[in-house]
Amino acid sequence: MIPGIASSYKVETALVRAVVVAESNYNAHAVSGAGAIGLMQLMPATAADYGVTSPERLFDPEVNLRTGTRHLKRLLRKYENDYGRVIMAYNAGEGVVDRTNSRVTYLETLNYTEAVIRNYRRHGGTAPTQDALRQVQALRGMRYNRNSRRLLKKYLDPSLLSLKVKPTLDVRLLNPALHDIGPESRPMFELDTSRIP
C-alpha cells in the first residue's frame, strides 16, 4: 500500500517507509504510551485534523497510512521540503519546532530524526539530508553541554571553594528559624579574612 498512497500524495515512498519503520516497525496495532496509534503512530487529535475522528479507524492500515502521509505532505509544504524539520515536527510537534526555531533538543526527537533519515537513505531516498544529520549532531552537543552545566551546578561541592567563612552568632542561633531578621540583625556568617593570604 505504501508506494500507491505515497504516490497519490506526491510524497517519497522512502520517506513514508522510513517513518513507518521508526514509528511502529510495520505493526498496525501499535499504541504508544502517549496514545499514538497504528503504522504511522498518529495522535487522535492530529488524525482529527484530517477528518479521522474515530481513534479505532487508525488501526486500519490504509486509513493510518493515508492520514500520516497527508500529514507528512502538509509538513513538507510548511517547511519547504526541509526533511530535518519535517521529521522533527512529525515527532515533537510543529509548535515545538516553531518555538525553538528548529533547535529541538529532546533526546527522543534527536534520536528519532537520525533514525528516520538513516532509514530514508536505506530505502533509496534522494533528498539532501546531510545538513539535517549535522544539525542533529550539533543539537545533541548543545544538549550535552547544557546537561553538563546543570550537573556541575547540582554537584558542586562548596568545600572546594577557597573562601572561608566564620559564624558571627552563637552556634545555637545558626539555625535560620531562630535567627532574627530586620535592620538590627547581624549576618549569620562573615568572610574570614584571617585565612586569606
mmCIF file of N, CA and C in Angstrom, residues 41-104:
data_model
loop_
_atom_site.group_PDB
_atom_site.id
_atom_site.type_symbol
_atom_site.label_atom_id
_atom_site.label_comp_id
_atom_site.label_asym_id
_atom_site.label_seq_id
_atom_site.Cartn_x
_atom_site.Cartn_y
_atom_site.Cartn_z
ATOM 1 N N GLN A 41 1.836 5.864 13.845
ATOM 2 C CA GLN A 41 1.727 6.374 15.213
ATOM 3 C C GLN A 41 1.129 7.775 15.253
ATOM 4 N N LEU A 42 -0.102 7.859 14.805
ATOM 5 C CA LEU A 42 -0.800 9.144 14.781
ATOM 6 C C LEU A 42 -1.547 9.387 16.079
ATOM 7 N N MET A 43 -1.446 10.611 16.571
ATOM 8 C CA MET A 43 -2.240 11.006 17.728
ATOM 9 C C MET A 43 -3.671 11.252 17.239
ATOM 10 N N PRO A 44 -4.674 10.841 18.003
ATOM 11 C CA PRO A 44 -6.060 11.065 17.580
ATOM 12 C C PRO A 44 -6.357 12.523 17.230
ATOM 13 N N ALA A 45 -5.777 13.478 17.962
ATOM 14 C CA ALA A 45 -6.033 14.901 17.666
ATOM 15 C C ALA A 45 -5.475 15.282 16.304
ATOM 16 N N THR A 46 -4.295 14.753 15.954
ATOM 17 C CA THR A 46 -3.711 15.043 14.633
ATOM 18 C C THR A 46 -4.581 14.431 13.544
ATOM 19 N N ALA A 47 -5.002 13.171 13.758
ATOM 20 C CA ALA A 47 -5.848 12.493 12.766
ATOM 21 C C ALA A 47 -7.159 13.240 12.569
ATOM 22 N N ALA A 48 -7.699 13.803 13.647
ATOM 23 C CA ALA A 48 -8.960 14.549 13.543
ATOM 24 C C ALA A 48 -8.817 15.752 12.624
ATOM 25 N N ASP A 49 -7.613 16.342 12.561
ATOM 26 C CA ASP A 49 -7.373 17.461 11.638
ATOM 27 C C ASP A 49 -7.586 17.043 10.188
ATOM 28 N N TYR A 50 -7.479 15.753 9.927
ATOM 29 C CA TYR A 50 -7.628 15.233 8.556
ATOM 30 C C TYR A 50 -8.940 14.470 8.391
ATOM 31 N N GLY A 51 -9.873 14.689 9.321
ATOM 32 C CA GLY A 51 -11.205 14.107 9.194
ATOM 33 C C GLY A 51 -11.368 12.723 9.781
ATOM 34 N N VAL A 52 -10.343 12.170 10.417
ATOM 35 C CA VAL A 52 -10.451 10.843 11.035
ATOM 36 C C VAL A 52 -10.722 11.076 12.523
ATOM 37 N N THR A 53 -11.997 11.030 12.885
ATOM 38 C CA THR A 53 -12.381 11.397 14.246
ATOM 39 C C THR A 53 -12.513 10.202 15.179
ATOM 40 N N SER A 54 -12.461 9.002 14.647
ATOM 41 C CA SER A 54 -12.566 7.803 15.481
ATOM 42 C C SER A 54 -11.185 7.169 15.627
ATOM 43 N N PRO A 55 -10.628 7.135 16.845
ATOM 44 C CA PRO A 55 -9.311 6.522 17.037
ATOM 45 C C PRO A 55 -9.252 5.070 16.548
ATOM 46 N N GLU A 56 -10.370 4.350 16.631
ATOM 47 C CA GLU A 56 -10.387 2.949 16.181
ATOM 48 C C GLU A 56 -10.058 2.835 14.692
ATOM 49 N N ARG A 57 -10.449 3.837 13.910
ATOM 50 C CA ARG A 57 -10.167 3.794 12.462
ATOM 51 C C ARG A 57 -8.675 3.860 12.171
ATOM 52 N N LEU A 58 -7.883 4.379 13.119
ATOM 53 C CA LEU A 58 -6.443 4.482 12.902
ATOM 54 C C LEU A 58 -5.750 3.124 12.918
ATOM 55 N N PHE A 59 -6.448 2.086 13.381
ATOM 56 C CA PHE A 59 -5.880 0.735 13.330
ATOM 57 C C PHE A 59 -5.994 0.136 11.929
ATOM 58 N N ASP A 60 -6.808 0.750 11.077
ATOM 59 C CA ASP A 60 -6.904 0.312 9.680
ATOM 60 C C ASP A 60 -5.653 0.818 8.970
ATOM 61 N N PRO A 61 -4.808 -0.104 8.457
ATOM 62 C CA PRO A 61 -3.546 0.318 7.847
ATOM 63 C C PRO A 61 -3.705 1.358 6.747
ATOM 64 N N GLU A 62 -4.718 1.216 5.913
ATOM 65 C CA GLU A 62 -4.886 2.163 4.816
ATOM 66 C C GLU A 62 -5.253 3.552 5.330
ATOM 67 N N VAL A 63 -6.184 3.613 6.285
ATOM 68 C CA VAL A 63 -6.590 4.898 6.868
ATOM 69 C C VAL A 63 -5.384 5.552 7.546
ATOM 70 N N ASN A 64 -4.625 4.762 8.290
ATOM 71 C CA ASN A 64 -3.466 5.284 9.009
ATOM 72 C C ASN A 64 -2.419 5.800 8.030
ATOM 73 N N LEU A 65 -2.110 5.023 7.000
ATOM 74 C CA LEU A 65 -1.103 5.446 6.023
ATOM 75 C C LEU A 65 -1.542 6.702 5.277
ATOM 76 N N ARG A 66 -2.808 6.754 4.878
ATOM 77 C CA ARG A 66 -3.298 7.939 4.164
ATOM 78 C C ARG A 66 -3.227 9.185 5.061
ATOM 79 N N THR A 67 -3.648 9.032 6.294
ATOM 80 C CA THR A 67 -3.654 10.177 7.218
ATOM 81 C C THR A 67 -2.239 10.627 7.530
ATOM 82 N N GLY A 68 -1.359 9.668 7.834
ATOM 83 C CA GLY A 68 0.029 10.009 8.144
ATOM 84 C C GLY A 68 0.749 10.622 6.957
ATOM 85 N N THR A 69 0.474 10.112 5.761
ATOM 86 C CA THR A 69 1.117 10.646 4.553
ATOM 87 C C THR A 69 0.605 12.047 4.244
ATOM 88 N N ARG A 70 -0.675 12.279 4.462
ATOM 89 C CA ARG A 70 -1.213 13.639 4.282
ATOM 90 C C ARG A 70 -0.556 14.604 5.257
ATOM 91 N N HIS A 71 -0.341 14.128 6.485
ATOM 92 C CA HIS A 71 0.315 14.966 7.484
ATOM 93 C C HIS A 71 1.755 15.265 7.053
ATOM 94 N N LEU A 72 2.468 14.253 6.574
ATOM 95 C CA LEU A 72 3.830 14.472 6.064
ATOM 96 C C LEU A 72 3.822 15.481 4.923
ATOM 97 N N LYS A 73 2.848 15.358 4.011
ATOM 98 C CA LYS A 73 2.748 16.264 2.867
ATOM 99 C C LYS A 73 2.568 17.712 3.340
ATOM 100 N N ARG A 74 1.710 17.898 4.337
ATOM 101 C CA ARG A 74 1.493 19.244 4.863
ATOM 102 C C ARG A 74 2.760 19.793 5.502
ATOM 103 N N LEU A 75 3.478 18.953 6.251
ATOM 104 C CA LEU A 75 4.733 19.384 6.881
ATOM 105 C C LEU A 75 5.796 19.697 5.825
ATOM 106 N N LEU A 76 5.855 18.902 4.769
ATOM 107 C CA LEU A 76 6.812 19.169 3.682
ATOM 108 C C LEU A 76 6.529 20.526 3.046
ATOM 109 N N ARG A 77 5.249 20.841 2.869
ATOM 110 C CA ARG A 77 4.881 22.141 2.297
ATOM 111 C C ARG A 77 5.242 23.268 3.270
ATOM 112 N N LYS A 78 4.886 23.085 4.530
ATOM 113 C CA LYS A 78 5.130 24.128 5.533
ATOM 114 C C LYS A 78 6.622 24.409 5.697
ATOM 115 N N TYR A 79 7.436 23.363 5.747
ATOM 116 C CA TYR A 79 8.872 23.530 5.995
ATOM 117 C C TYR A 79 9.704 23.467 4.705
ATOM 118 N N GLU A 80 9.038 23.686 3.592
ATOM 119 C CA GLU A 80 9.702 23.810 2.283
ATOM 120 C C GLU A 80 10.667 22.665 1.995
ATOM 121 N N ASN A 81 10.173 21.444 2.205
ATOM 122 C CA ASN A 81 10.937 20.213 1.918
ATOM 123 C C ASN A 81 12.234 20.079 2.714
ATOM 124 N N ASP A 82 12.319 20.753 3.860
ATOM 125 C CA ASP A 82 13.463 20.583 4.761
ATOM 126 C C ASP A 82 13.176 19.334 5.591
ATOM 127 N N TYR A 83 13.757 18.211 5.158
ATOM 128 C CA TYR A 83 13.434 16.923 5.771
ATOM 129 C C TYR A 83 13.758 16.884 7.266
ATOM 130 N N GLY A 84 14.828 17.529 7.683
ATOM 131 C CA GLY A 84 15.166 17.544 9.105
ATOM 132 C C GLY A 84 14.049 18.159 9.928
ATOM 133 N N ARG A 85 13.563 19.319 9.501
ATOM 134 C CA ARG A 85 12.485 19.999 10.229
ATOM 135 C C ARG A 85 11.182 19.206 10.150
ATOM 136 N N VAL A 86 10.911 18.632 8.999
ATOM 137 C CA VAL A 86 9.687 17.847 8.818
ATOM 138 C C VAL A 86 9.671 16.672 9.792
ATOM 139 N N ILE A 87 10.785 15.964 9.862
ATOM 140 C CA ILE A 87 10.856 14.782 10.715
ATOM 141 C C ILE A 87 10.785 15.174 12.187
ATOM 142 N N MET A 88 11.460 16.256 12.550
ATOM 143 C CA MET A 88 11.374 16.731 13.943
ATOM 144 C C MET A 88 9.931 17.112 14.289
ATOM 145 N N ALA A 89 9.269 17.804 13.370
ATOM 146 C CA ALA A 89 7.891 18.229 13.614
ATOM 147 C C ALA A 89 6.958 17.027 13.695
ATOM 148 N N TYR A 90 7.213 15.995 12.899
ATOM 149 C CA TYR A 90 6.372 14.797 12.954
ATOM 150 C C TYR A 90 6.474 14.157 14.340
ATOM 151 N N ASN A 91 7.655 14.211 14.946
ATOM 152 C CA ASN A 91 7.851 13.580 16.251
ATOM 153 C C ASN A 91 7.483 14.504 17.414
ATOM 154 N N ALA A 92 8.022 15.710 17.431
ATOM 155 C CA ALA A 92 7.860 16.597 18.597
ATOM 156 C C ALA A 92 6.662 17.530 18.469
ATOM 157 N N GLY A 93 6.172 17.720 17.255
ATOM 158 C CA GLY A 93 5.074 18.651 17.024
ATOM 159 C C GLY A 93 5.563 19.954 16.416
ATOM 160 N N GLU A 94 4.734 20.538 15.580
ATOM 161 C CA GLU A 94 5.107 21.781 14.899
ATOM 162 C C GLU A 94 5.343 22.920 15.883
ATOM 163 N N GLY A 95 4.543 22.959 16.943
ATOM 164 C CA GLY A 95 4.677 24.037 17.913
ATOM 165 C C GLY A 95 6.073 24.082 18.514
ATOM 166 N N VAL A 96 6.616 22.908 18.846
ATOM 167 C CA VAL A 96 7.955 22.841 19.435
ATOM 168 C C VAL A 96 8.999 23.277 18.414
ATOM 169 N N VAL A 97 8.877 22.801 17.188
ATOM 170 C CA VAL A 97 9.841 23.162 16.141
ATOM 171 C C VAL A 97 9.800 24.659 15.872
ATOM 172 N N ASP A 98 8.610 25.227 15.810
ATOM 173 C CA ASP A 98 8.479 26.664 15.544
ATOM 174 C C ASP A 98 8.976 27.504 16.721
ATOM 175 N N ARG A 99 8.609 27.088 17.940
ATOM 176 C CA ARG A 99 9.001 27.827 19.137
ATOM 177 C C ARG A 99 10.511 27.848 19.339
ATOM 178 N N THR A 100 11.176 26.740 19.004
ATOM 179 C CA THR A 100 12.621 26.634 19.234
ATOM 180 C C THR A 100 13.429 27.010 18.001
ATOM 181 N N ASN A 101 12.739 27.486 16.950
ATOM 182 C CA ASN A 101 13.415 27.811 15.693
ATOM 183 C C ASN A 101 14.206 26.604 15.185
ATOM 184 N N SER A 102 13.557 25.441 15.231
ATOM 185 C CA SER A 102 14.110 24.161 14.761
ATOM 186 C C SER A 102 15.314 23.697 15.567
ATOM 187 N N ARG A 103 15.423 24.150 16.799
ATOM 188 C CA ARG A 103 16.525 23.701 17.667
ATOM 189 C C ARG A 103 15.963 22.820 18.785
ATOM 190 N N VAL A 104 15.264 21.780 18.380
ATOM 191 C CA VAL A 104 14.660 20.851 19.336
ATOM 192 C C VAL A 104 15.776 20.024 19.970
#
